Short mmCIF file of C-alpha atoms in Angstrom, two decimals:
data_model
loop_
_atom_site.label_atom_id
_atom_site.label_comp_id
_atom_site.label_asym_id
_atom_site.label_seq_id
_atom_site.Cartn_x
_atom_site.Cartn_y
_atom_site.Cartn_z
CA MET A 1 18.75 -77.19 57.43
CA ASN A 2 16.86 -79.69 59.69
CA ILE A 3 17.42 -83.20 58.19
CA LEU A 4 14.60 -84.71 60.28
CA LYS A 5 12.11 -82.30 58.81
CA LEU A 6 13.32 -83.08 55.32
CA ASN A 7 12.99 -86.84 55.93
CA LEU A 8 9.47 -86.38 57.18
CA GLY A 9 8.72 -84.31 54.13
CA ILE A 10 10.06 -86.99 51.83
CA GLN A 11 8.05 -89.66 53.61
CA GLN A 12 4.93 -87.58 53.24
CA PHE A 13 5.55 -87.04 49.55
CA HIS A 14 6.32 -90.78 49.15
CA ASN A 15 3.02 -91.66 50.78
CA THR A 16 1.22 -89.49 48.31
CA GLY A 17 3.08 -90.68 45.26
CA HIS A 18 5.32 -87.58 44.80
CA LEU A 19 8.78 -88.94 45.61
CA ILE A 20 10.63 -87.49 42.60
CA PRO A 21 9.53 -83.83 43.18
CA ALA A 22 10.49 -84.20 46.84
CA VAL A 23 13.99 -85.37 45.95
CA LEU A 24 14.41 -82.48 43.53
CA LEU A 25 13.28 -80.04 46.20
CA LEU A 26 15.82 -81.51 48.66
CA CYS A 27 18.67 -81.10 46.15
CA SER A 28 17.77 -77.52 45.46
CA LEU A 29 17.66 -76.63 49.11
CA LEU A 30 20.98 -78.31 49.84
CA ALA A 31 22.62 -76.58 46.85
CA PHE A 32 21.36 -73.16 47.95
CA SER A 33 22.57 -73.82 51.52
CA CYS A 34 26.03 -74.85 50.29
CA ALA A 35 26.27 -71.85 48.00
CA LYS A 36 25.56 -69.56 50.93
CA GLN A 37 28.30 -71.26 52.98
CA GLU A 38 30.83 -71.10 50.12
CA ASP A 39 30.20 -67.35 49.43
CA LYS A 40 32.67 -65.90 51.90
CA ASN A 41 31.63 -62.33 50.94
CA TYR A 42 27.99 -62.88 51.78
CA ASN A 43 26.83 -60.97 54.83
CA PRO A 44 23.13 -61.03 55.68
CA ASP A 45 23.58 -57.67 57.43
CA ASP A 46 24.31 -56.09 54.02
CA ASN A 47 20.74 -56.56 52.89
CA GLY A 48 19.30 -53.07 52.38
CA ARG A 49 22.39 -51.28 53.69
CA VAL A 50 22.77 -47.74 52.27
CA LYS A 51 25.94 -45.68 52.56
CA VAL A 52 25.52 -41.94 52.04
CA ARG A 53 28.00 -39.58 50.40
CA ILE A 54 27.86 -35.95 49.14
CA SER A 55 29.27 -35.66 45.63
CA ARG A 56 28.65 -31.94 45.11
CA ALA A 57 26.44 -28.91 45.48
CA SER A 58 25.50 -26.82 42.47
CA PHE A 59 24.06 -23.54 41.28
CA ASP A 60 22.19 -23.37 38.00
CA ASP A 61 23.53 -21.30 35.13
CA GLU A 62 21.16 -18.89 33.39
CA ILE A 63 22.31 -20.00 29.93
CA ASN A 64 23.58 -23.00 27.99
CA PHE A 65 26.94 -23.06 26.27
CA LYS A 66 27.64 -24.74 22.95
CA SER A 67 29.64 -27.94 23.06
CA GLY A 68 33.34 -27.11 23.17
CA SER A 69 32.75 -23.45 23.91
CA THR A 70 34.63 -21.32 26.41
CA PRO A 71 32.24 -19.85 29.02
CA PHE A 72 34.19 -16.62 29.51
CA THR A 73 34.26 -15.76 25.81
CA ASP A 74 30.92 -17.23 24.73
CA TYR A 75 28.89 -15.78 27.59
CA PRO A 76 25.82 -13.89 26.26
CA LEU A 77 26.16 -10.17 26.83
CA SER A 78 22.41 -9.92 27.38
CA ASN A 79 22.90 -11.73 30.72
CA GLN A 80 25.15 -8.96 32.00
CA GLN A 81 23.23 -6.01 33.45
CA THR A 82 24.81 -2.58 33.97
CA VAL A 83 23.26 0.47 35.65
CA SER A 84 24.96 3.77 36.61
CA VAL A 85 23.97 6.42 39.15
CA ASP A 86 25.66 9.62 40.31
CA PHE A 87 27.83 9.26 43.39
CA ASN A 88 28.50 12.97 43.65
CA ALA A 89 29.66 15.79 41.37
CA ASP A 90 33.05 14.15 40.81
CA TYR A 91 32.25 10.42 40.79
CA TYR A 92 29.56 8.02 39.70
CA LEU A 93 28.72 4.45 40.67
CA THR A 94 28.31 1.72 38.06
CA ALA A 95 26.60 -1.53 39.09
CA THR A 96 27.24 -4.60 36.93
CA LEU A 97 25.31 -7.78 37.74
CA THR A 98 26.64 -10.92 36.05
CA PRO A 99 25.43 -14.50 36.54
CA GLU A 100 28.49 -16.53 37.39
CA PRO A 101 29.23 -18.65 34.32
CA SER A 102 29.65 -22.40 34.62
CA GLN A 103 33.26 -23.51 34.44
CA LYS A 104 32.68 -27.26 34.39
CA ALA A 105 31.15 -29.45 31.70
CA ASP A 106 28.22 -30.70 33.71
CA LYS A 107 24.49 -30.57 33.10
CA ASN A 108 21.39 -30.35 35.23
CA PRO A 109 19.67 -33.64 34.26
CA SER A 110 16.19 -32.11 34.36
CA THR A 111 16.83 -28.88 32.44
CA LYS A 112 20.04 -29.77 30.53
CA ALA A 113 21.39 -26.41 31.70
CA ASP A 114 25.01 -26.01 32.71
CA ILE A 115 25.58 -26.05 36.44
CA ILE A 116 28.25 -24.58 38.66
CA ILE A 117 29.89 -27.13 40.94
CA ASP A 118 30.82 -26.38 44.55
CA LEU A 119 32.68 -28.55 47.01
CA LEU A 120 31.05 -28.29 50.42
CA GLU A 121 33.06 -27.55 53.50
CA ASN A 122 33.62 -30.40 55.93
CA ASN A 123 31.05 -30.99 58.68
CA VAL A 124 28.14 -29.35 56.83
CA LYS A 125 25.04 -30.86 58.42
CA TYR A 126 22.23 -32.40 56.38
CA LYS A 127 19.22 -34.69 56.78
CA ILE A 128 18.25 -37.79 54.78
CA VAL A 129 14.55 -38.72 54.73
CA VAL A 130 13.33 -42.04 53.26
CA PHE A 131 9.91 -42.82 51.78
CA ASP A 132 8.64 -46.22 50.62
CA PRO A 133 7.37 -47.09 47.10
CA ASN A 134 3.90 -45.80 48.04
CA GLY A 135 5.25 -42.50 49.33
CA GLY A 136 4.91 -43.42 52.99
CA TYR A 137 7.39 -42.12 55.53
CA VAL A 138 9.97 -44.75 56.58
CA THR A 139 12.81 -43.11 58.48
CA GLU A 140 15.21 -40.18 58.65
CA LYS A 141 18.78 -39.60 59.76
CA ASN A 142 21.06 -36.61 60.31
CA TYR A 143 24.56 -36.61 58.83
CA SER A 144 27.53 -34.29 58.54
CA HIS A 145 29.72 -34.07 55.46
CA GLN A 146 32.85 -36.30 55.61
CA ASN A 147 31.66 -37.98 58.83
CA GLU A 148 29.13 -40.36 57.29
CA ASP A 149 31.14 -43.53 58.04
CA THR A 150 31.17 -42.91 61.77
CA GLU A 151 27.55 -41.76 61.85
CA GLY A 152 26.24 -45.04 60.47
CA ASP A 153 24.43 -46.39 57.42
CA LEU A 154 20.74 -46.59 56.65
CA LEU A 155 19.31 -50.11 57.07
CA LEU A 156 16.29 -50.80 54.85
CA ASP A 157 14.62 -53.69 53.01
CA GLU A 158 16.28 -55.01 49.87
CA TYR A 159 14.48 -55.15 46.51
CA LYS A 160 12.35 -52.11 47.33
CA GLU A 161 12.43 -48.80 45.47
CA TYR A 162 12.79 -45.99 47.98
CA THR A 163 12.65 -42.24 47.48
CA PHE A 164 15.51 -40.45 49.23
CA ILE A 165 15.26 -36.74 50.07
CA ALA A 166 18.29 -34.84 51.35
CA TYR A 167 18.25 -31.23 52.52
CA SER A 168 20.57 -28.84 54.32
CA ILE A 169 20.99 -25.16 55.17
CA ASN A 170 24.73 -25.42 54.35
CA SER A 171 25.84 -24.97 57.93
CA SER A 172 28.39 -26.89 60.00
CA SER A 173 27.04 -25.50 63.27
CA THR A 174 23.26 -25.64 62.79
CA ALA A 175 21.37 -28.81 61.98
CA PRO A 176 18.73 -28.63 59.24
CA PRO A 177 15.20 -27.97 60.56
CA ASP A 178 12.85 -30.87 61.09
CA MET A 179 10.25 -31.55 58.46
CA THR A 180 6.52 -31.39 59.11
CA PHE A 181 3.46 -32.92 57.47
CA THR A 182 0.33 -31.07 56.45
CA ASN A 183 -1.55 -33.88 58.23
CA PRO A 184 0.55 -35.23 61.14
CA ASN A 185 -1.51 -38.42 61.08
CA VAL A 186 -0.72 -39.11 57.41
CA LYS A 187 3.05 -38.98 56.94
CA THR A 188 3.68 -39.12 53.21
CA LEU A 189 6.11 -37.58 50.77
CA ALA A 190 3.28 -35.64 49.16
CA THR A 191 2.49 -33.90 52.47
CA ALA A 192 6.07 -33.40 53.72
CA ARG A 193 7.28 -29.83 54.14
CA VAL A 194 10.22 -27.99 55.65
CA SER A 195 10.29 -24.32 56.65
CA VAL A 196 13.48 -22.26 56.68
CA PRO A 197 14.45 -18.64 57.30
CA GLY A 198 14.90 -16.45 54.24
CA ASN A 199 18.63 -16.04 54.87
CA ALA A 200 19.33 -19.78 54.96
CA ASP A 201 21.31 -21.36 52.11
CA PHE A 202 18.77 -24.13 51.50
CA MET A 203 20.00 -27.10 49.44
CA TYR A 204 17.86 -29.97 48.14
CA PHE A 205 18.29 -33.41 46.59
CA LYS A 206 15.86 -36.14 45.51
CA LYS A 207 16.50 -39.60 44.09
CA LYS A 208 14.73 -42.94 43.70
CA LEU A 209 16.87 -45.99 44.35
CA THR A 210 16.02 -49.71 44.26
CA LEU A 211 18.12 -51.51 46.85
CA VAL A 212 20.12 -54.56 45.81
CA ALA A 213 20.51 -57.51 48.16
CA ASN A 214 23.84 -58.94 49.36
CA THR A 215 25.71 -55.71 48.65
CA THR A 216 26.18 -52.21 50.00
CA ASN A 217 24.08 -49.62 48.18
CA TYR A 218 25.53 -46.13 47.74
CA LEU A 219 23.51 -42.91 47.69
CA GLU A 220 25.48 -40.08 46.05
CA VAL A 221 23.88 -36.80 47.12
CA ALA A 222 24.14 -33.97 44.58
CA PHE A 223 22.71 -30.91 46.28
CA LYS A 224 21.06 -28.04 44.39
CA HIS A 225 20.97 -24.53 45.89
CA LEU A 226 17.38 -23.24 45.75
CA PHE A 227 17.99 -19.59 46.69
CA SER A 228 20.05 -16.97 44.84
CA GLU A 229 23.48 -15.92 46.02
CA ILE A 230 24.88 -12.45 45.26
CA THR A 231 28.51 -11.58 45.94
CA THR A 232 28.83 -7.80 45.99
CA LYS A 233 32.27 -6.32 45.36
CA ILE A 234 32.89 -2.60 45.80
CA ASP A 235 35.69 -1.41 43.51
CA VAL A 236 37.06 2.01 44.46
CA SER A 237 40.50 1.55 42.84
CA ALA A 238 39.88 4.31 40.27
CA THR A 239 39.54 6.87 43.06
CA GLY A 240 42.90 6.12 44.65
CA TYR A 241 41.23 6.01 48.08
CA THR A 242 40.12 3.30 50.49
CA LEU A 243 36.60 2.07 51.13
CA THR A 244 35.83 2.31 54.85
CA ALA A 245 32.04 2.01 55.05
CA PHE A 246 29.24 0.54 52.95
CA GLU A 247 25.61 -0.01 53.94
CA ALA A 248 23.02 -1.32 51.50
CA THR A 249 19.98 -3.55 51.08
CA ILE A 250 18.61 -5.75 48.30
CA SER A 251 14.90 -6.22 47.63
CA PRO A 252 12.55 -7.95 47.04
CA HIS A 253 13.38 -10.60 49.60
CA LYS A 254 11.22 -12.90 51.74
CA ASN A 255 11.94 -13.62 55.39
CA SER A 256 10.97 -17.31 55.16
CA ALA A 257 10.22 -20.16 52.77
CA ASN A 258 8.14 -23.33 52.94
CA ILE A 259 9.52 -26.06 50.68
CA SER A 260 7.70 -29.16 49.44
CA LEU A 261 9.97 -32.19 49.81
CA ALA A 262 8.21 -33.93 46.94
CA SER A 263 8.84 -31.25 44.30
CA ALA A 264 11.11 -28.59 45.87
CA ALA A 265 8.36 -26.06 45.09
CA ILE A 266 8.73 -22.99 47.31
CA THR A 267 5.88 -21.14 48.98
CA ARG A 268 6.87 -17.67 50.17
CA PRO A 269 5.11 -15.00 52.23
CA VAL A 270 3.32 -12.24 50.35
CA ALA A 271 5.10 -9.45 52.18
CA ASN A 272 8.51 -8.28 50.95
CA VAL A 273 11.41 -7.39 53.21
CA THR A 274 14.97 -6.30 52.42
CA ALA A 275 18.14 -8.37 52.64
CA PRO A 276 20.96 -6.40 54.30
CA VAL A 277 24.31 -6.32 52.53
CA LEU A 278 26.39 -6.70 55.68
CA PHE A 279 29.78 -5.30 54.77
CA THR A 280 32.90 -5.16 56.91
CA PRO A 281 36.22 -4.00 55.41
CA ASN A 282 38.20 -6.91 53.97
CA PRO A 283 41.00 -7.34 51.41
CA THR A 284 38.57 -8.02 48.55
CA ASN A 285 35.96 -5.39 49.53
CA SER A 286 33.27 -8.05 48.98
CA VAL A 287 30.30 -9.53 50.82
CA THR A 288 27.93 -12.41 50.00
CA THR A 289 24.16 -12.13 50.44
CA LEU A 290 21.48 -14.85 50.07
CA ILE A 291 18.28 -13.77 48.33
CA ASN A 292 15.00 -15.64 48.82
CA SER A 293 12.74 -14.36 46.08
CA PRO A 294 10.81 -15.67 43.07
CA GLU A 295 12.28 -14.93 39.65
CA ASN A 296 11.84 -11.24 38.88
CA THR A 297 13.20 -8.33 36.84
CA ASN A 298 12.70 -5.62 39.47
CA THR A 299 15.34 -6.41 42.05
CA THR A 300 16.70 -3.20 43.59
CA LEU A 301 19.97 -2.35 45.33
CA THR A 302 19.66 0.61 47.70
CA VAL A 303 22.91 2.11 49.02
CA SER A 304 22.19 4.05 52.20
CA LYS A 305 25.81 4.96 53.01
CA ILE A 306 29.23 4.74 51.42
CA THR A 307 32.52 6.25 52.53
CA VAL A 308 35.50 6.45 50.20
CA GLY A 309 38.49 8.27 51.61
CA GLU A 310 37.11 11.38 53.27
CA ILE A 311 33.95 11.47 51.15
CA THR A 312 30.72 10.05 52.60
CA GLU A 313 27.51 9.93 50.59
CA THR A 314 24.12 8.75 51.87
CA ASN A 315 20.91 7.60 50.23
CA LEU A 316 22.20 7.22 46.68
CA PRO A 317 19.62 6.78 43.91
CA ALA A 318 18.45 3.17 43.83
CA ILE A 319 19.86 0.77 41.26
CA THR A 320 16.74 -0.86 39.87
CA ASN A 321 15.35 -3.42 37.43
CA LEU A 322 17.96 -6.12 37.99
CA LYS A 323 16.97 -9.63 36.97
CA ILE A 324 17.32 -12.38 39.60
CA THR A 325 16.63 -16.11 39.07
CA PRO A 326 16.38 -18.49 42.07
CA GLY A 327 19.22 -20.97 42.33
CA VAL A 328 21.69 -18.82 40.36
CA ARG A 329 24.90 -17.32 41.75
CA TYR A 330 25.66 -13.72 40.78
CA ASN A 331 28.57 -11.31 40.95
CA LEU A 332 27.52 -7.71 41.59
CA THR A 333 30.38 -5.27 41.01
CA LEU A 334 29.91 -1.71 42.23
CA LYS A 335 32.57 0.53 40.73
CA ILE A 336 33.16 4.11 41.89
CA THR A 337 34.63 5.98 38.94
CA PRO A 338 35.65 9.58 38.24
CA ASN A 339 33.41 11.24 35.69
CA ASP A 340 34.30 10.90 32.00
CA LYS A 341 37.20 13.07 30.85
CA TYR A 342 40.27 13.34 28.63
CA LEU A 343 43.63 12.50 30.17
CA VAL A 344 47.14 11.29 29.40
CA HIS A 345 47.74 7.64 30.29
CA GLN A 346 51.18 6.06 30.02
CA GLY A 347 52.27 9.04 27.97
CA ARG A 348 49.46 8.64 25.43
CA PRO A 349 46.31 10.75 24.83
CA ALA A 350 43.28 8.88 26.19
CA ALA A 351 39.65 9.27 27.21
CA GLN A 352 38.03 7.91 30.35
CA ILE A 353 34.51 6.70 29.54
CA GLY A 354 32.39 4.64 31.92
CA GLY A 355 35.36 3.90 34.15
CA GLN A 356 37.46 2.61 31.25
CA ILE A 357 40.47 4.38 29.74
CA TRP A 358 40.70 4.17 25.94
CA ALA A 359 43.49 5.30 23.62
CA LEU A 360 42.43 8.16 21.34
CA HIS A 361 44.28 6.70 18.34
CA ASN A 362 44.32 3.39 16.49
CA VAL A 363 47.51 1.35 16.78
CA GLY A 364 50.01 2.70 14.26
CA VAL A 365 48.83 6.31 14.35
CA ALA A 366 51.25 9.00 15.57
CA ILE A 367 50.03 10.26 18.92
CA ASN A 368 50.60 13.88 17.94
CA GLN A 369 47.80 13.63 15.38
CA ASP A 370 44.59 15.44 16.26
CA PRO A 371 42.23 12.57 17.24
CA ASN A 372 39.22 14.72 16.43
CA GLN A 373 40.00 15.56 12.80
CA SER A 374 37.17 16.85 10.64
CA PRO A 375 37.38 15.94 7.88
CA ILE A 376 39.34 12.81 8.78
CA THR A 377 42.47 12.09 6.76
CA SER A 378 44.55 8.95 6.21
CA GLN A 379 46.82 10.12 9.05
CA LEU A 380 44.14 9.01 11.53
CA HIS A 381 43.99 5.49 10.03
CA GLY A 382 46.07 2.81 11.75
CA ASN A 383 47.72 -0.47 10.83
CA TYR A 384 45.94 -3.75 10.11
CA TYR A 385 46.58 -6.81 12.30
CA GLN A 386 45.62 -10.46 12.15
CA PHE A 387 44.03 -11.90 15.29
CA GLY A 388 46.65 -12.91 17.85
CA ARG A 389 49.60 -11.64 15.79
CA LEU A 390 52.13 -8.97 16.75
CA PRO A 391 53.39 -7.60 13.41
CA ALA A 392 51.18 -5.43 11.22
CA VAL A 393 50.28 -7.02 7.88
CA ALA A 394 49.40 -3.70 6.23
CA GLY A 395 49.84 0.02 6.81
CA PRO A 396 47.14 2.71 7.01
CA THR A 397 46.98 3.38 3.24
CA SER A 398 47.79 -0.15 2.03
CA ILE A 399 45.48 -2.08 -0.26
CA THR A 400 47.30 -5.45 -0.02
CA GLU A 401 48.95 -7.44 2.76
CA ASN A 402 52.71 -7.60 3.24
CA SER A 403 54.97 -10.55 3.99
CA ASN A 404 53.88 -10.63 7.66
CA TRP A 405 50.53 -12.18 6.66
CA ASN A 406 50.17 -15.72 8.11
CA ALA A 407 47.87 -18.39 6.69
CA THR A 408 47.71 -20.19 10.07
CA ALA A 409 45.15 -18.88 12.55
CA ALA A 410 46.60 -17.87 15.91
CA PRO A 411 45.45 -19.68 19.09
CA TYR A 412 42.26 -18.35 20.71
CA THR A 413 44.26 -17.16 23.75
CA ALA A 414 46.96 -15.43 21.70
CA TRP A 415 45.99 -11.97 23.01
CA ASN A 416 44.54 -12.94 26.39
CA THR A 417 45.74 -15.82 28.55
CA GLY A 418 43.37 -14.78 31.35
CA THR A 419 39.58 -14.55 31.26
CA GLU A 420 36.94 -12.06 30.20
CA LEU A 421 36.72 -10.81 33.78
CA ALA A 422 40.47 -10.81 34.44
CA PRO A 423 42.31 -10.47 31.11
CA VAL A 424 46.08 -10.95 30.85
CA LYS A 425 48.05 -9.24 28.09
CA THR A 426 50.39 -11.43 26.02
CA ALA A 427 53.68 -10.79 24.24
CA THR A 428 51.91 -10.85 20.85
CA ASP A 429 49.54 -8.00 21.76
CA PRO A 430 50.39 -5.03 19.45
CA CYS A 431 49.06 -2.39 21.88
CA PRO A 432 51.65 -0.05 23.46
CA ALA A 433 52.88 -0.36 27.04
CA GLY A 434 50.09 0.10 29.57
CA PHE A 435 47.39 -0.79 27.02
CA ARG A 436 46.04 -4.05 25.53
CA VAL A 437 43.48 -5.33 23.04
CA PRO A 438 40.06 -5.08 24.79
CA THR A 439 37.94 -8.09 25.64
CA ARG A 440 34.43 -8.52 24.31
CA MET A 441 32.89 -7.53 27.66
CA GLN A 442 35.03 -4.41 27.86
CA MET A 443 34.02 -3.42 24.35
CA ALA A 444 30.39 -4.09 25.30
CA GLN A 445 30.71 -1.78 28.32
CA LEU A 446 32.04 0.94 26.04
CA VAL A 447 29.06 0.48 23.73
CA ALA A 448 26.72 0.79 26.73
CA ASN A 449 28.30 4.08 27.82
CA ILE A 450 28.34 6.01 24.52
CA THR A 451 26.06 7.30 21.79
CA PRO A 452 27.32 6.54 18.26
CA THR A 453 27.04 9.07 15.42
CA ASN A 454 28.55 9.32 11.93
CA ARG A 455 31.24 11.65 10.68
CA GLY A 456 31.93 12.02 6.98
CA SER A 457 30.18 10.05 4.25
CA PHE A 458 30.03 6.26 4.34
CA ALA A 459 31.02 5.00 0.86
CA GLU A 460 33.46 2.26 -0.12
CA SER A 461 36.64 3.31 -1.88
CA ASN A 462 40.34 2.43 -1.48
CA THR A 463 41.08 6.13 -1.08
CA HIS A 464 38.08 7.15 1.02
CA TYR A 465 39.34 8.09 4.49
CA ASN A 466 36.87 10.59 5.99
CA ALA A 467 34.15 8.19 7.28
CA ALA A 468 34.10 7.30 11.00
CA LYS A 469 31.93 6.47 13.97
CA VAL A 470 32.07 9.03 16.77
CA LEU A 471 31.42 7.52 20.21
CA THR A 472 30.20 10.28 22.53
CA SER A 473 30.09 9.75 26.29
CA LYS A 474 26.58 9.54 27.71
CA ARG A 475 27.83 11.31 30.84
CA ASN A 476 29.83 14.09 29.22
CA LYS A 477 28.95 15.19 25.68
CA ASN A 478 32.36 16.85 25.34
CA ILE A 479 34.20 13.51 25.56
CA TRP A 480 34.33 11.16 22.57
CA LEU A 481 36.32 8.56 20.61
CA VAL A 482 36.64 8.60 16.81
CA LEU A 483 36.82 5.18 15.09
CA PRO A 484 37.73 5.53 11.39
CA ALA A 485 35.91 3.24 8.96
CA GLN A 486 39.06 1.48 7.75
CA GLY A 487 37.41 -1.71 6.51
CA ILE A 488 39.44 -4.96 6.64
CA MET A 489 42.14 -6.88 4.81
CA ASN A 490 40.10 -9.87 3.73
CA THR A 491 40.89 -13.50 2.84
CA ASN A 492 39.35 -16.05 0.53
CA SER A 493 36.54 -18.29 1.78
CA THR A 494 38.93 -20.84 3.30
CA GLY A 495 41.13 -18.22 4.93
CA ASN A 496 44.32 -19.54 3.38
CA GLU A 497 44.94 -16.68 0.94
CA PRO A 498 44.82 -12.90 1.40
CA VAL A 499 42.71 -10.88 -1.04
CA GLY A 500 43.55 -7.35 0.10
CA LEU A 501 41.56 -4.33 1.22
CA GLN A 502 37.75 -4.29 1.35
CA ASN A 503 35.17 -1.78 2.67
CA ARG A 504 37.45 1.18 3.40
CA GLY A 505 35.18 4.18 3.91
CA SER A 506 32.02 2.12 4.49
CA TRP A 507 32.77 -0.18 7.42
CA ALA A 508 34.45 0.17 10.82
CA ASN A 509 35.54 -3.26 12.02
CA TYR A 510 37.70 -3.68 15.14
CA TYR A 511 39.07 -6.82 16.83
CA THR A 512 38.59 -7.80 20.47
CA SER A 513 40.82 -10.34 22.23
CA SER A 514 37.88 -12.73 22.78
CA ALA A 515 37.80 -15.90 20.70
CA SER A 516 36.88 -19.56 21.08
CA SER A 517 35.75 -22.49 18.98
CA ALA A 518 32.42 -20.69 18.61
CA GLY A 519 34.12 -17.80 16.81
CA PHE A 520 35.61 -14.39 17.58
CA TRP A 521 34.04 -11.12 18.65
CA ARG A 522 34.47 -7.81 16.83
CA LEU A 523 33.04 -4.31 17.00
CA THR A 524 31.38 -3.46 13.69
CA ALA A 525 29.79 -0.29 12.38
CA LEU A 526 28.13 0.55 9.10
CA GLU A 527 26.39 3.82 8.34
CA THR A 528 23.20 2.72 10.12
CA THR A 529 24.44 -0.01 12.51
CA PHE A 530 26.80 -0.22 15.48
CA GLU A 531 27.18 -3.48 17.39
CA LEU A 532 29.34 -6.31 18.70
CA THR A 533 29.06 -9.37 16.46
CA LEU A 534 30.33 -12.95 16.47
CA LEU A 535 32.12 -14.31 13.39
CA THR A 536 33.16 -17.94 12.98
CA ASP A 537 36.80 -18.66 13.71
CA GLY A 538 37.44 -19.57 10.07
CA PHE A 539 38.03 -15.85 9.47
CA LEU A 540 40.74 -15.31 12.11
CA GLN A 541 43.29 -14.80 9.32
CA GLN A 542 41.54 -11.57 8.31
CA SER A 543 43.24 -8.32 9.37
CA ARG A 544 41.61 -5.42 11.22
CA PRO A 545 42.55 -2.15 12.93
CA LEU A 546 42.91 -2.05 16.72
CA ARG A 547 41.77 0.40 19.39
CA CYS A 548 43.42 -0.29 22.77
CA ILE A 549 42.15 -0.09 26.35
CA ALA A 550 44.31 0.65 29.40
CA GLU A 551 45.53 -2.38 31.36
#
C-alpha cells in the first residue's frame, strides 16, 4: 500500500471535514493487507482454478429396484425378451435379450433410475467446454483420463457460475471431434453441436459450477453413455461342438448423430443402416456392438452365417421385435440347442425343453414311476420342503409337518450362492446330483417354452391326487412335464407355527431358488391360471414340492 497516497487522501478528507471516515478507511485497508500477508495458504493464482477429474461413466437401467432389493432376483421378467427360430432340422436358436441390471446403489439424479457404473480405461480422451453465465463460449481444453494433472488446470474468473460440458467417444487413441455452432459468429451453448459416427461410444456430461476464490475448484465428471451397447454371446455348448464362424447385423441403426451440447438431444439421419456384429473366435464367444438408434420395439438381429462344428447354416429367419432403449447396456445370448426330447440325465429320466433339461419327477418320487400317469396317483407326488432347507418336512401323502420343520426362515441365498444368470448349487439343495432348484429366470424360460393344460379334476381334498398341470413343449407336442397339484404345507400368519396341508388337488405351487428382501418367487397353477408370482418373504417357512433342473 502506498503511504504517500494514503496521507494525501487523509489530508483531502481533513480539508473537507471528513477526518474520522478517512481514518477508518485507512485501518480497514491496513487490516486487509496484513491479513493477506499472514495467510500463508493464499495464492492469487488459485482464483478461478479448476481441476478436472473423471469419477465414472454410466449406463442407464431400464427399471428401478426397491430399496434393499437384490437386482438379480428382483429383476422384472418383462424386461427379458426371448425369441426362437429354427437353426436346422436338429437344432434351433434361442435369442434372449436382457438389459444388464444395475449392481450398484446409485441413481441418475434426473430420472432417479438406477445406473450401471463403469470405470474408464486410462488415457481415454475427452474435451471440456466452458460457457459463461449468459451461455457464451469461454474456452475449451482436451484431456486424457488419469493425465489431468500434467495436462493443466482451467483458469477462469472466480465468483462466476460457469456451465461445463464434457464429451468423449471413449477412445484412448482418437480425440473427441470438435464442436461446431449453428451460427459460427454467435458461439453460445444453445447453438453448440457435435457430430459423431454412429459406431462411436459417445459419452456426455453437463454441470453448472460457481467458482470459489482463494481455493482450487474441482470438477468431477460423471459421464453418461448416450448410445446402446449390446454384447452378443453365442452359446453352442449344448451341441458339443465349437463355433467357428458367425456373421450377423443389427438394425435399425444410424450411421451418424448430431448432439446438442445444451441438452444432449440427438438428431439422427432418416435413413436406417445395419450395425455389423463383427465376430472373431474368442474364449467367451462374445462380441460387443454399439447401436445408434432412437428407442424402438422393432430391433432385428439377422444372422447371415453360422458354423457350428461341420454344420453351416446361412440366412436364418430374422429375430425381430426386440426392444432397445438408448443409453442402456444389453446382453444378447444366442443359444444353439438340440430340439426338445426325452433323455436320461445323470441317471434320471428327464426332458429337454427350450434348451433346459428338467427332471420328470418331483423330489422324493421313485424314478421308476411312470411320469405320465393318467389318472395320477399319490406315487407321483413328492416330498415337501421349506425354502433353503435340505430335509423334507413332509412326505407325499402327509397332512402335517414332521420334526424337520423349522420356524426360522433360511437365508435368501440358501439354495443359490451365485446369481440368476450364473446360479451356484448349495449343500442344502435337496435336488439329486447333477440337478438343482431352478432360478426364477429359468422357471420363466420354461413357462415361455410350453403350453399348460389340465389333467384330472381340480378340487381340494387331502386325498385328492389326480389333478396336475401338463406342460407341453411348443416345439414338440410329444414332450411334456407333469406337475401334480400337491398344494402346500402352510403356516400361521406370522410364519412361526405350521398348520399342515392345504390345497392338495386344487393348487400346484413350486419353489424357485430366487429370494430377496422383496420376497420369493414360486411357480403357481390353479385350474385356470399358470404363472410365476412373488410372495413376501414372511412365508419362507411354508413347505412346497420341488421340480429340479439340470446343473
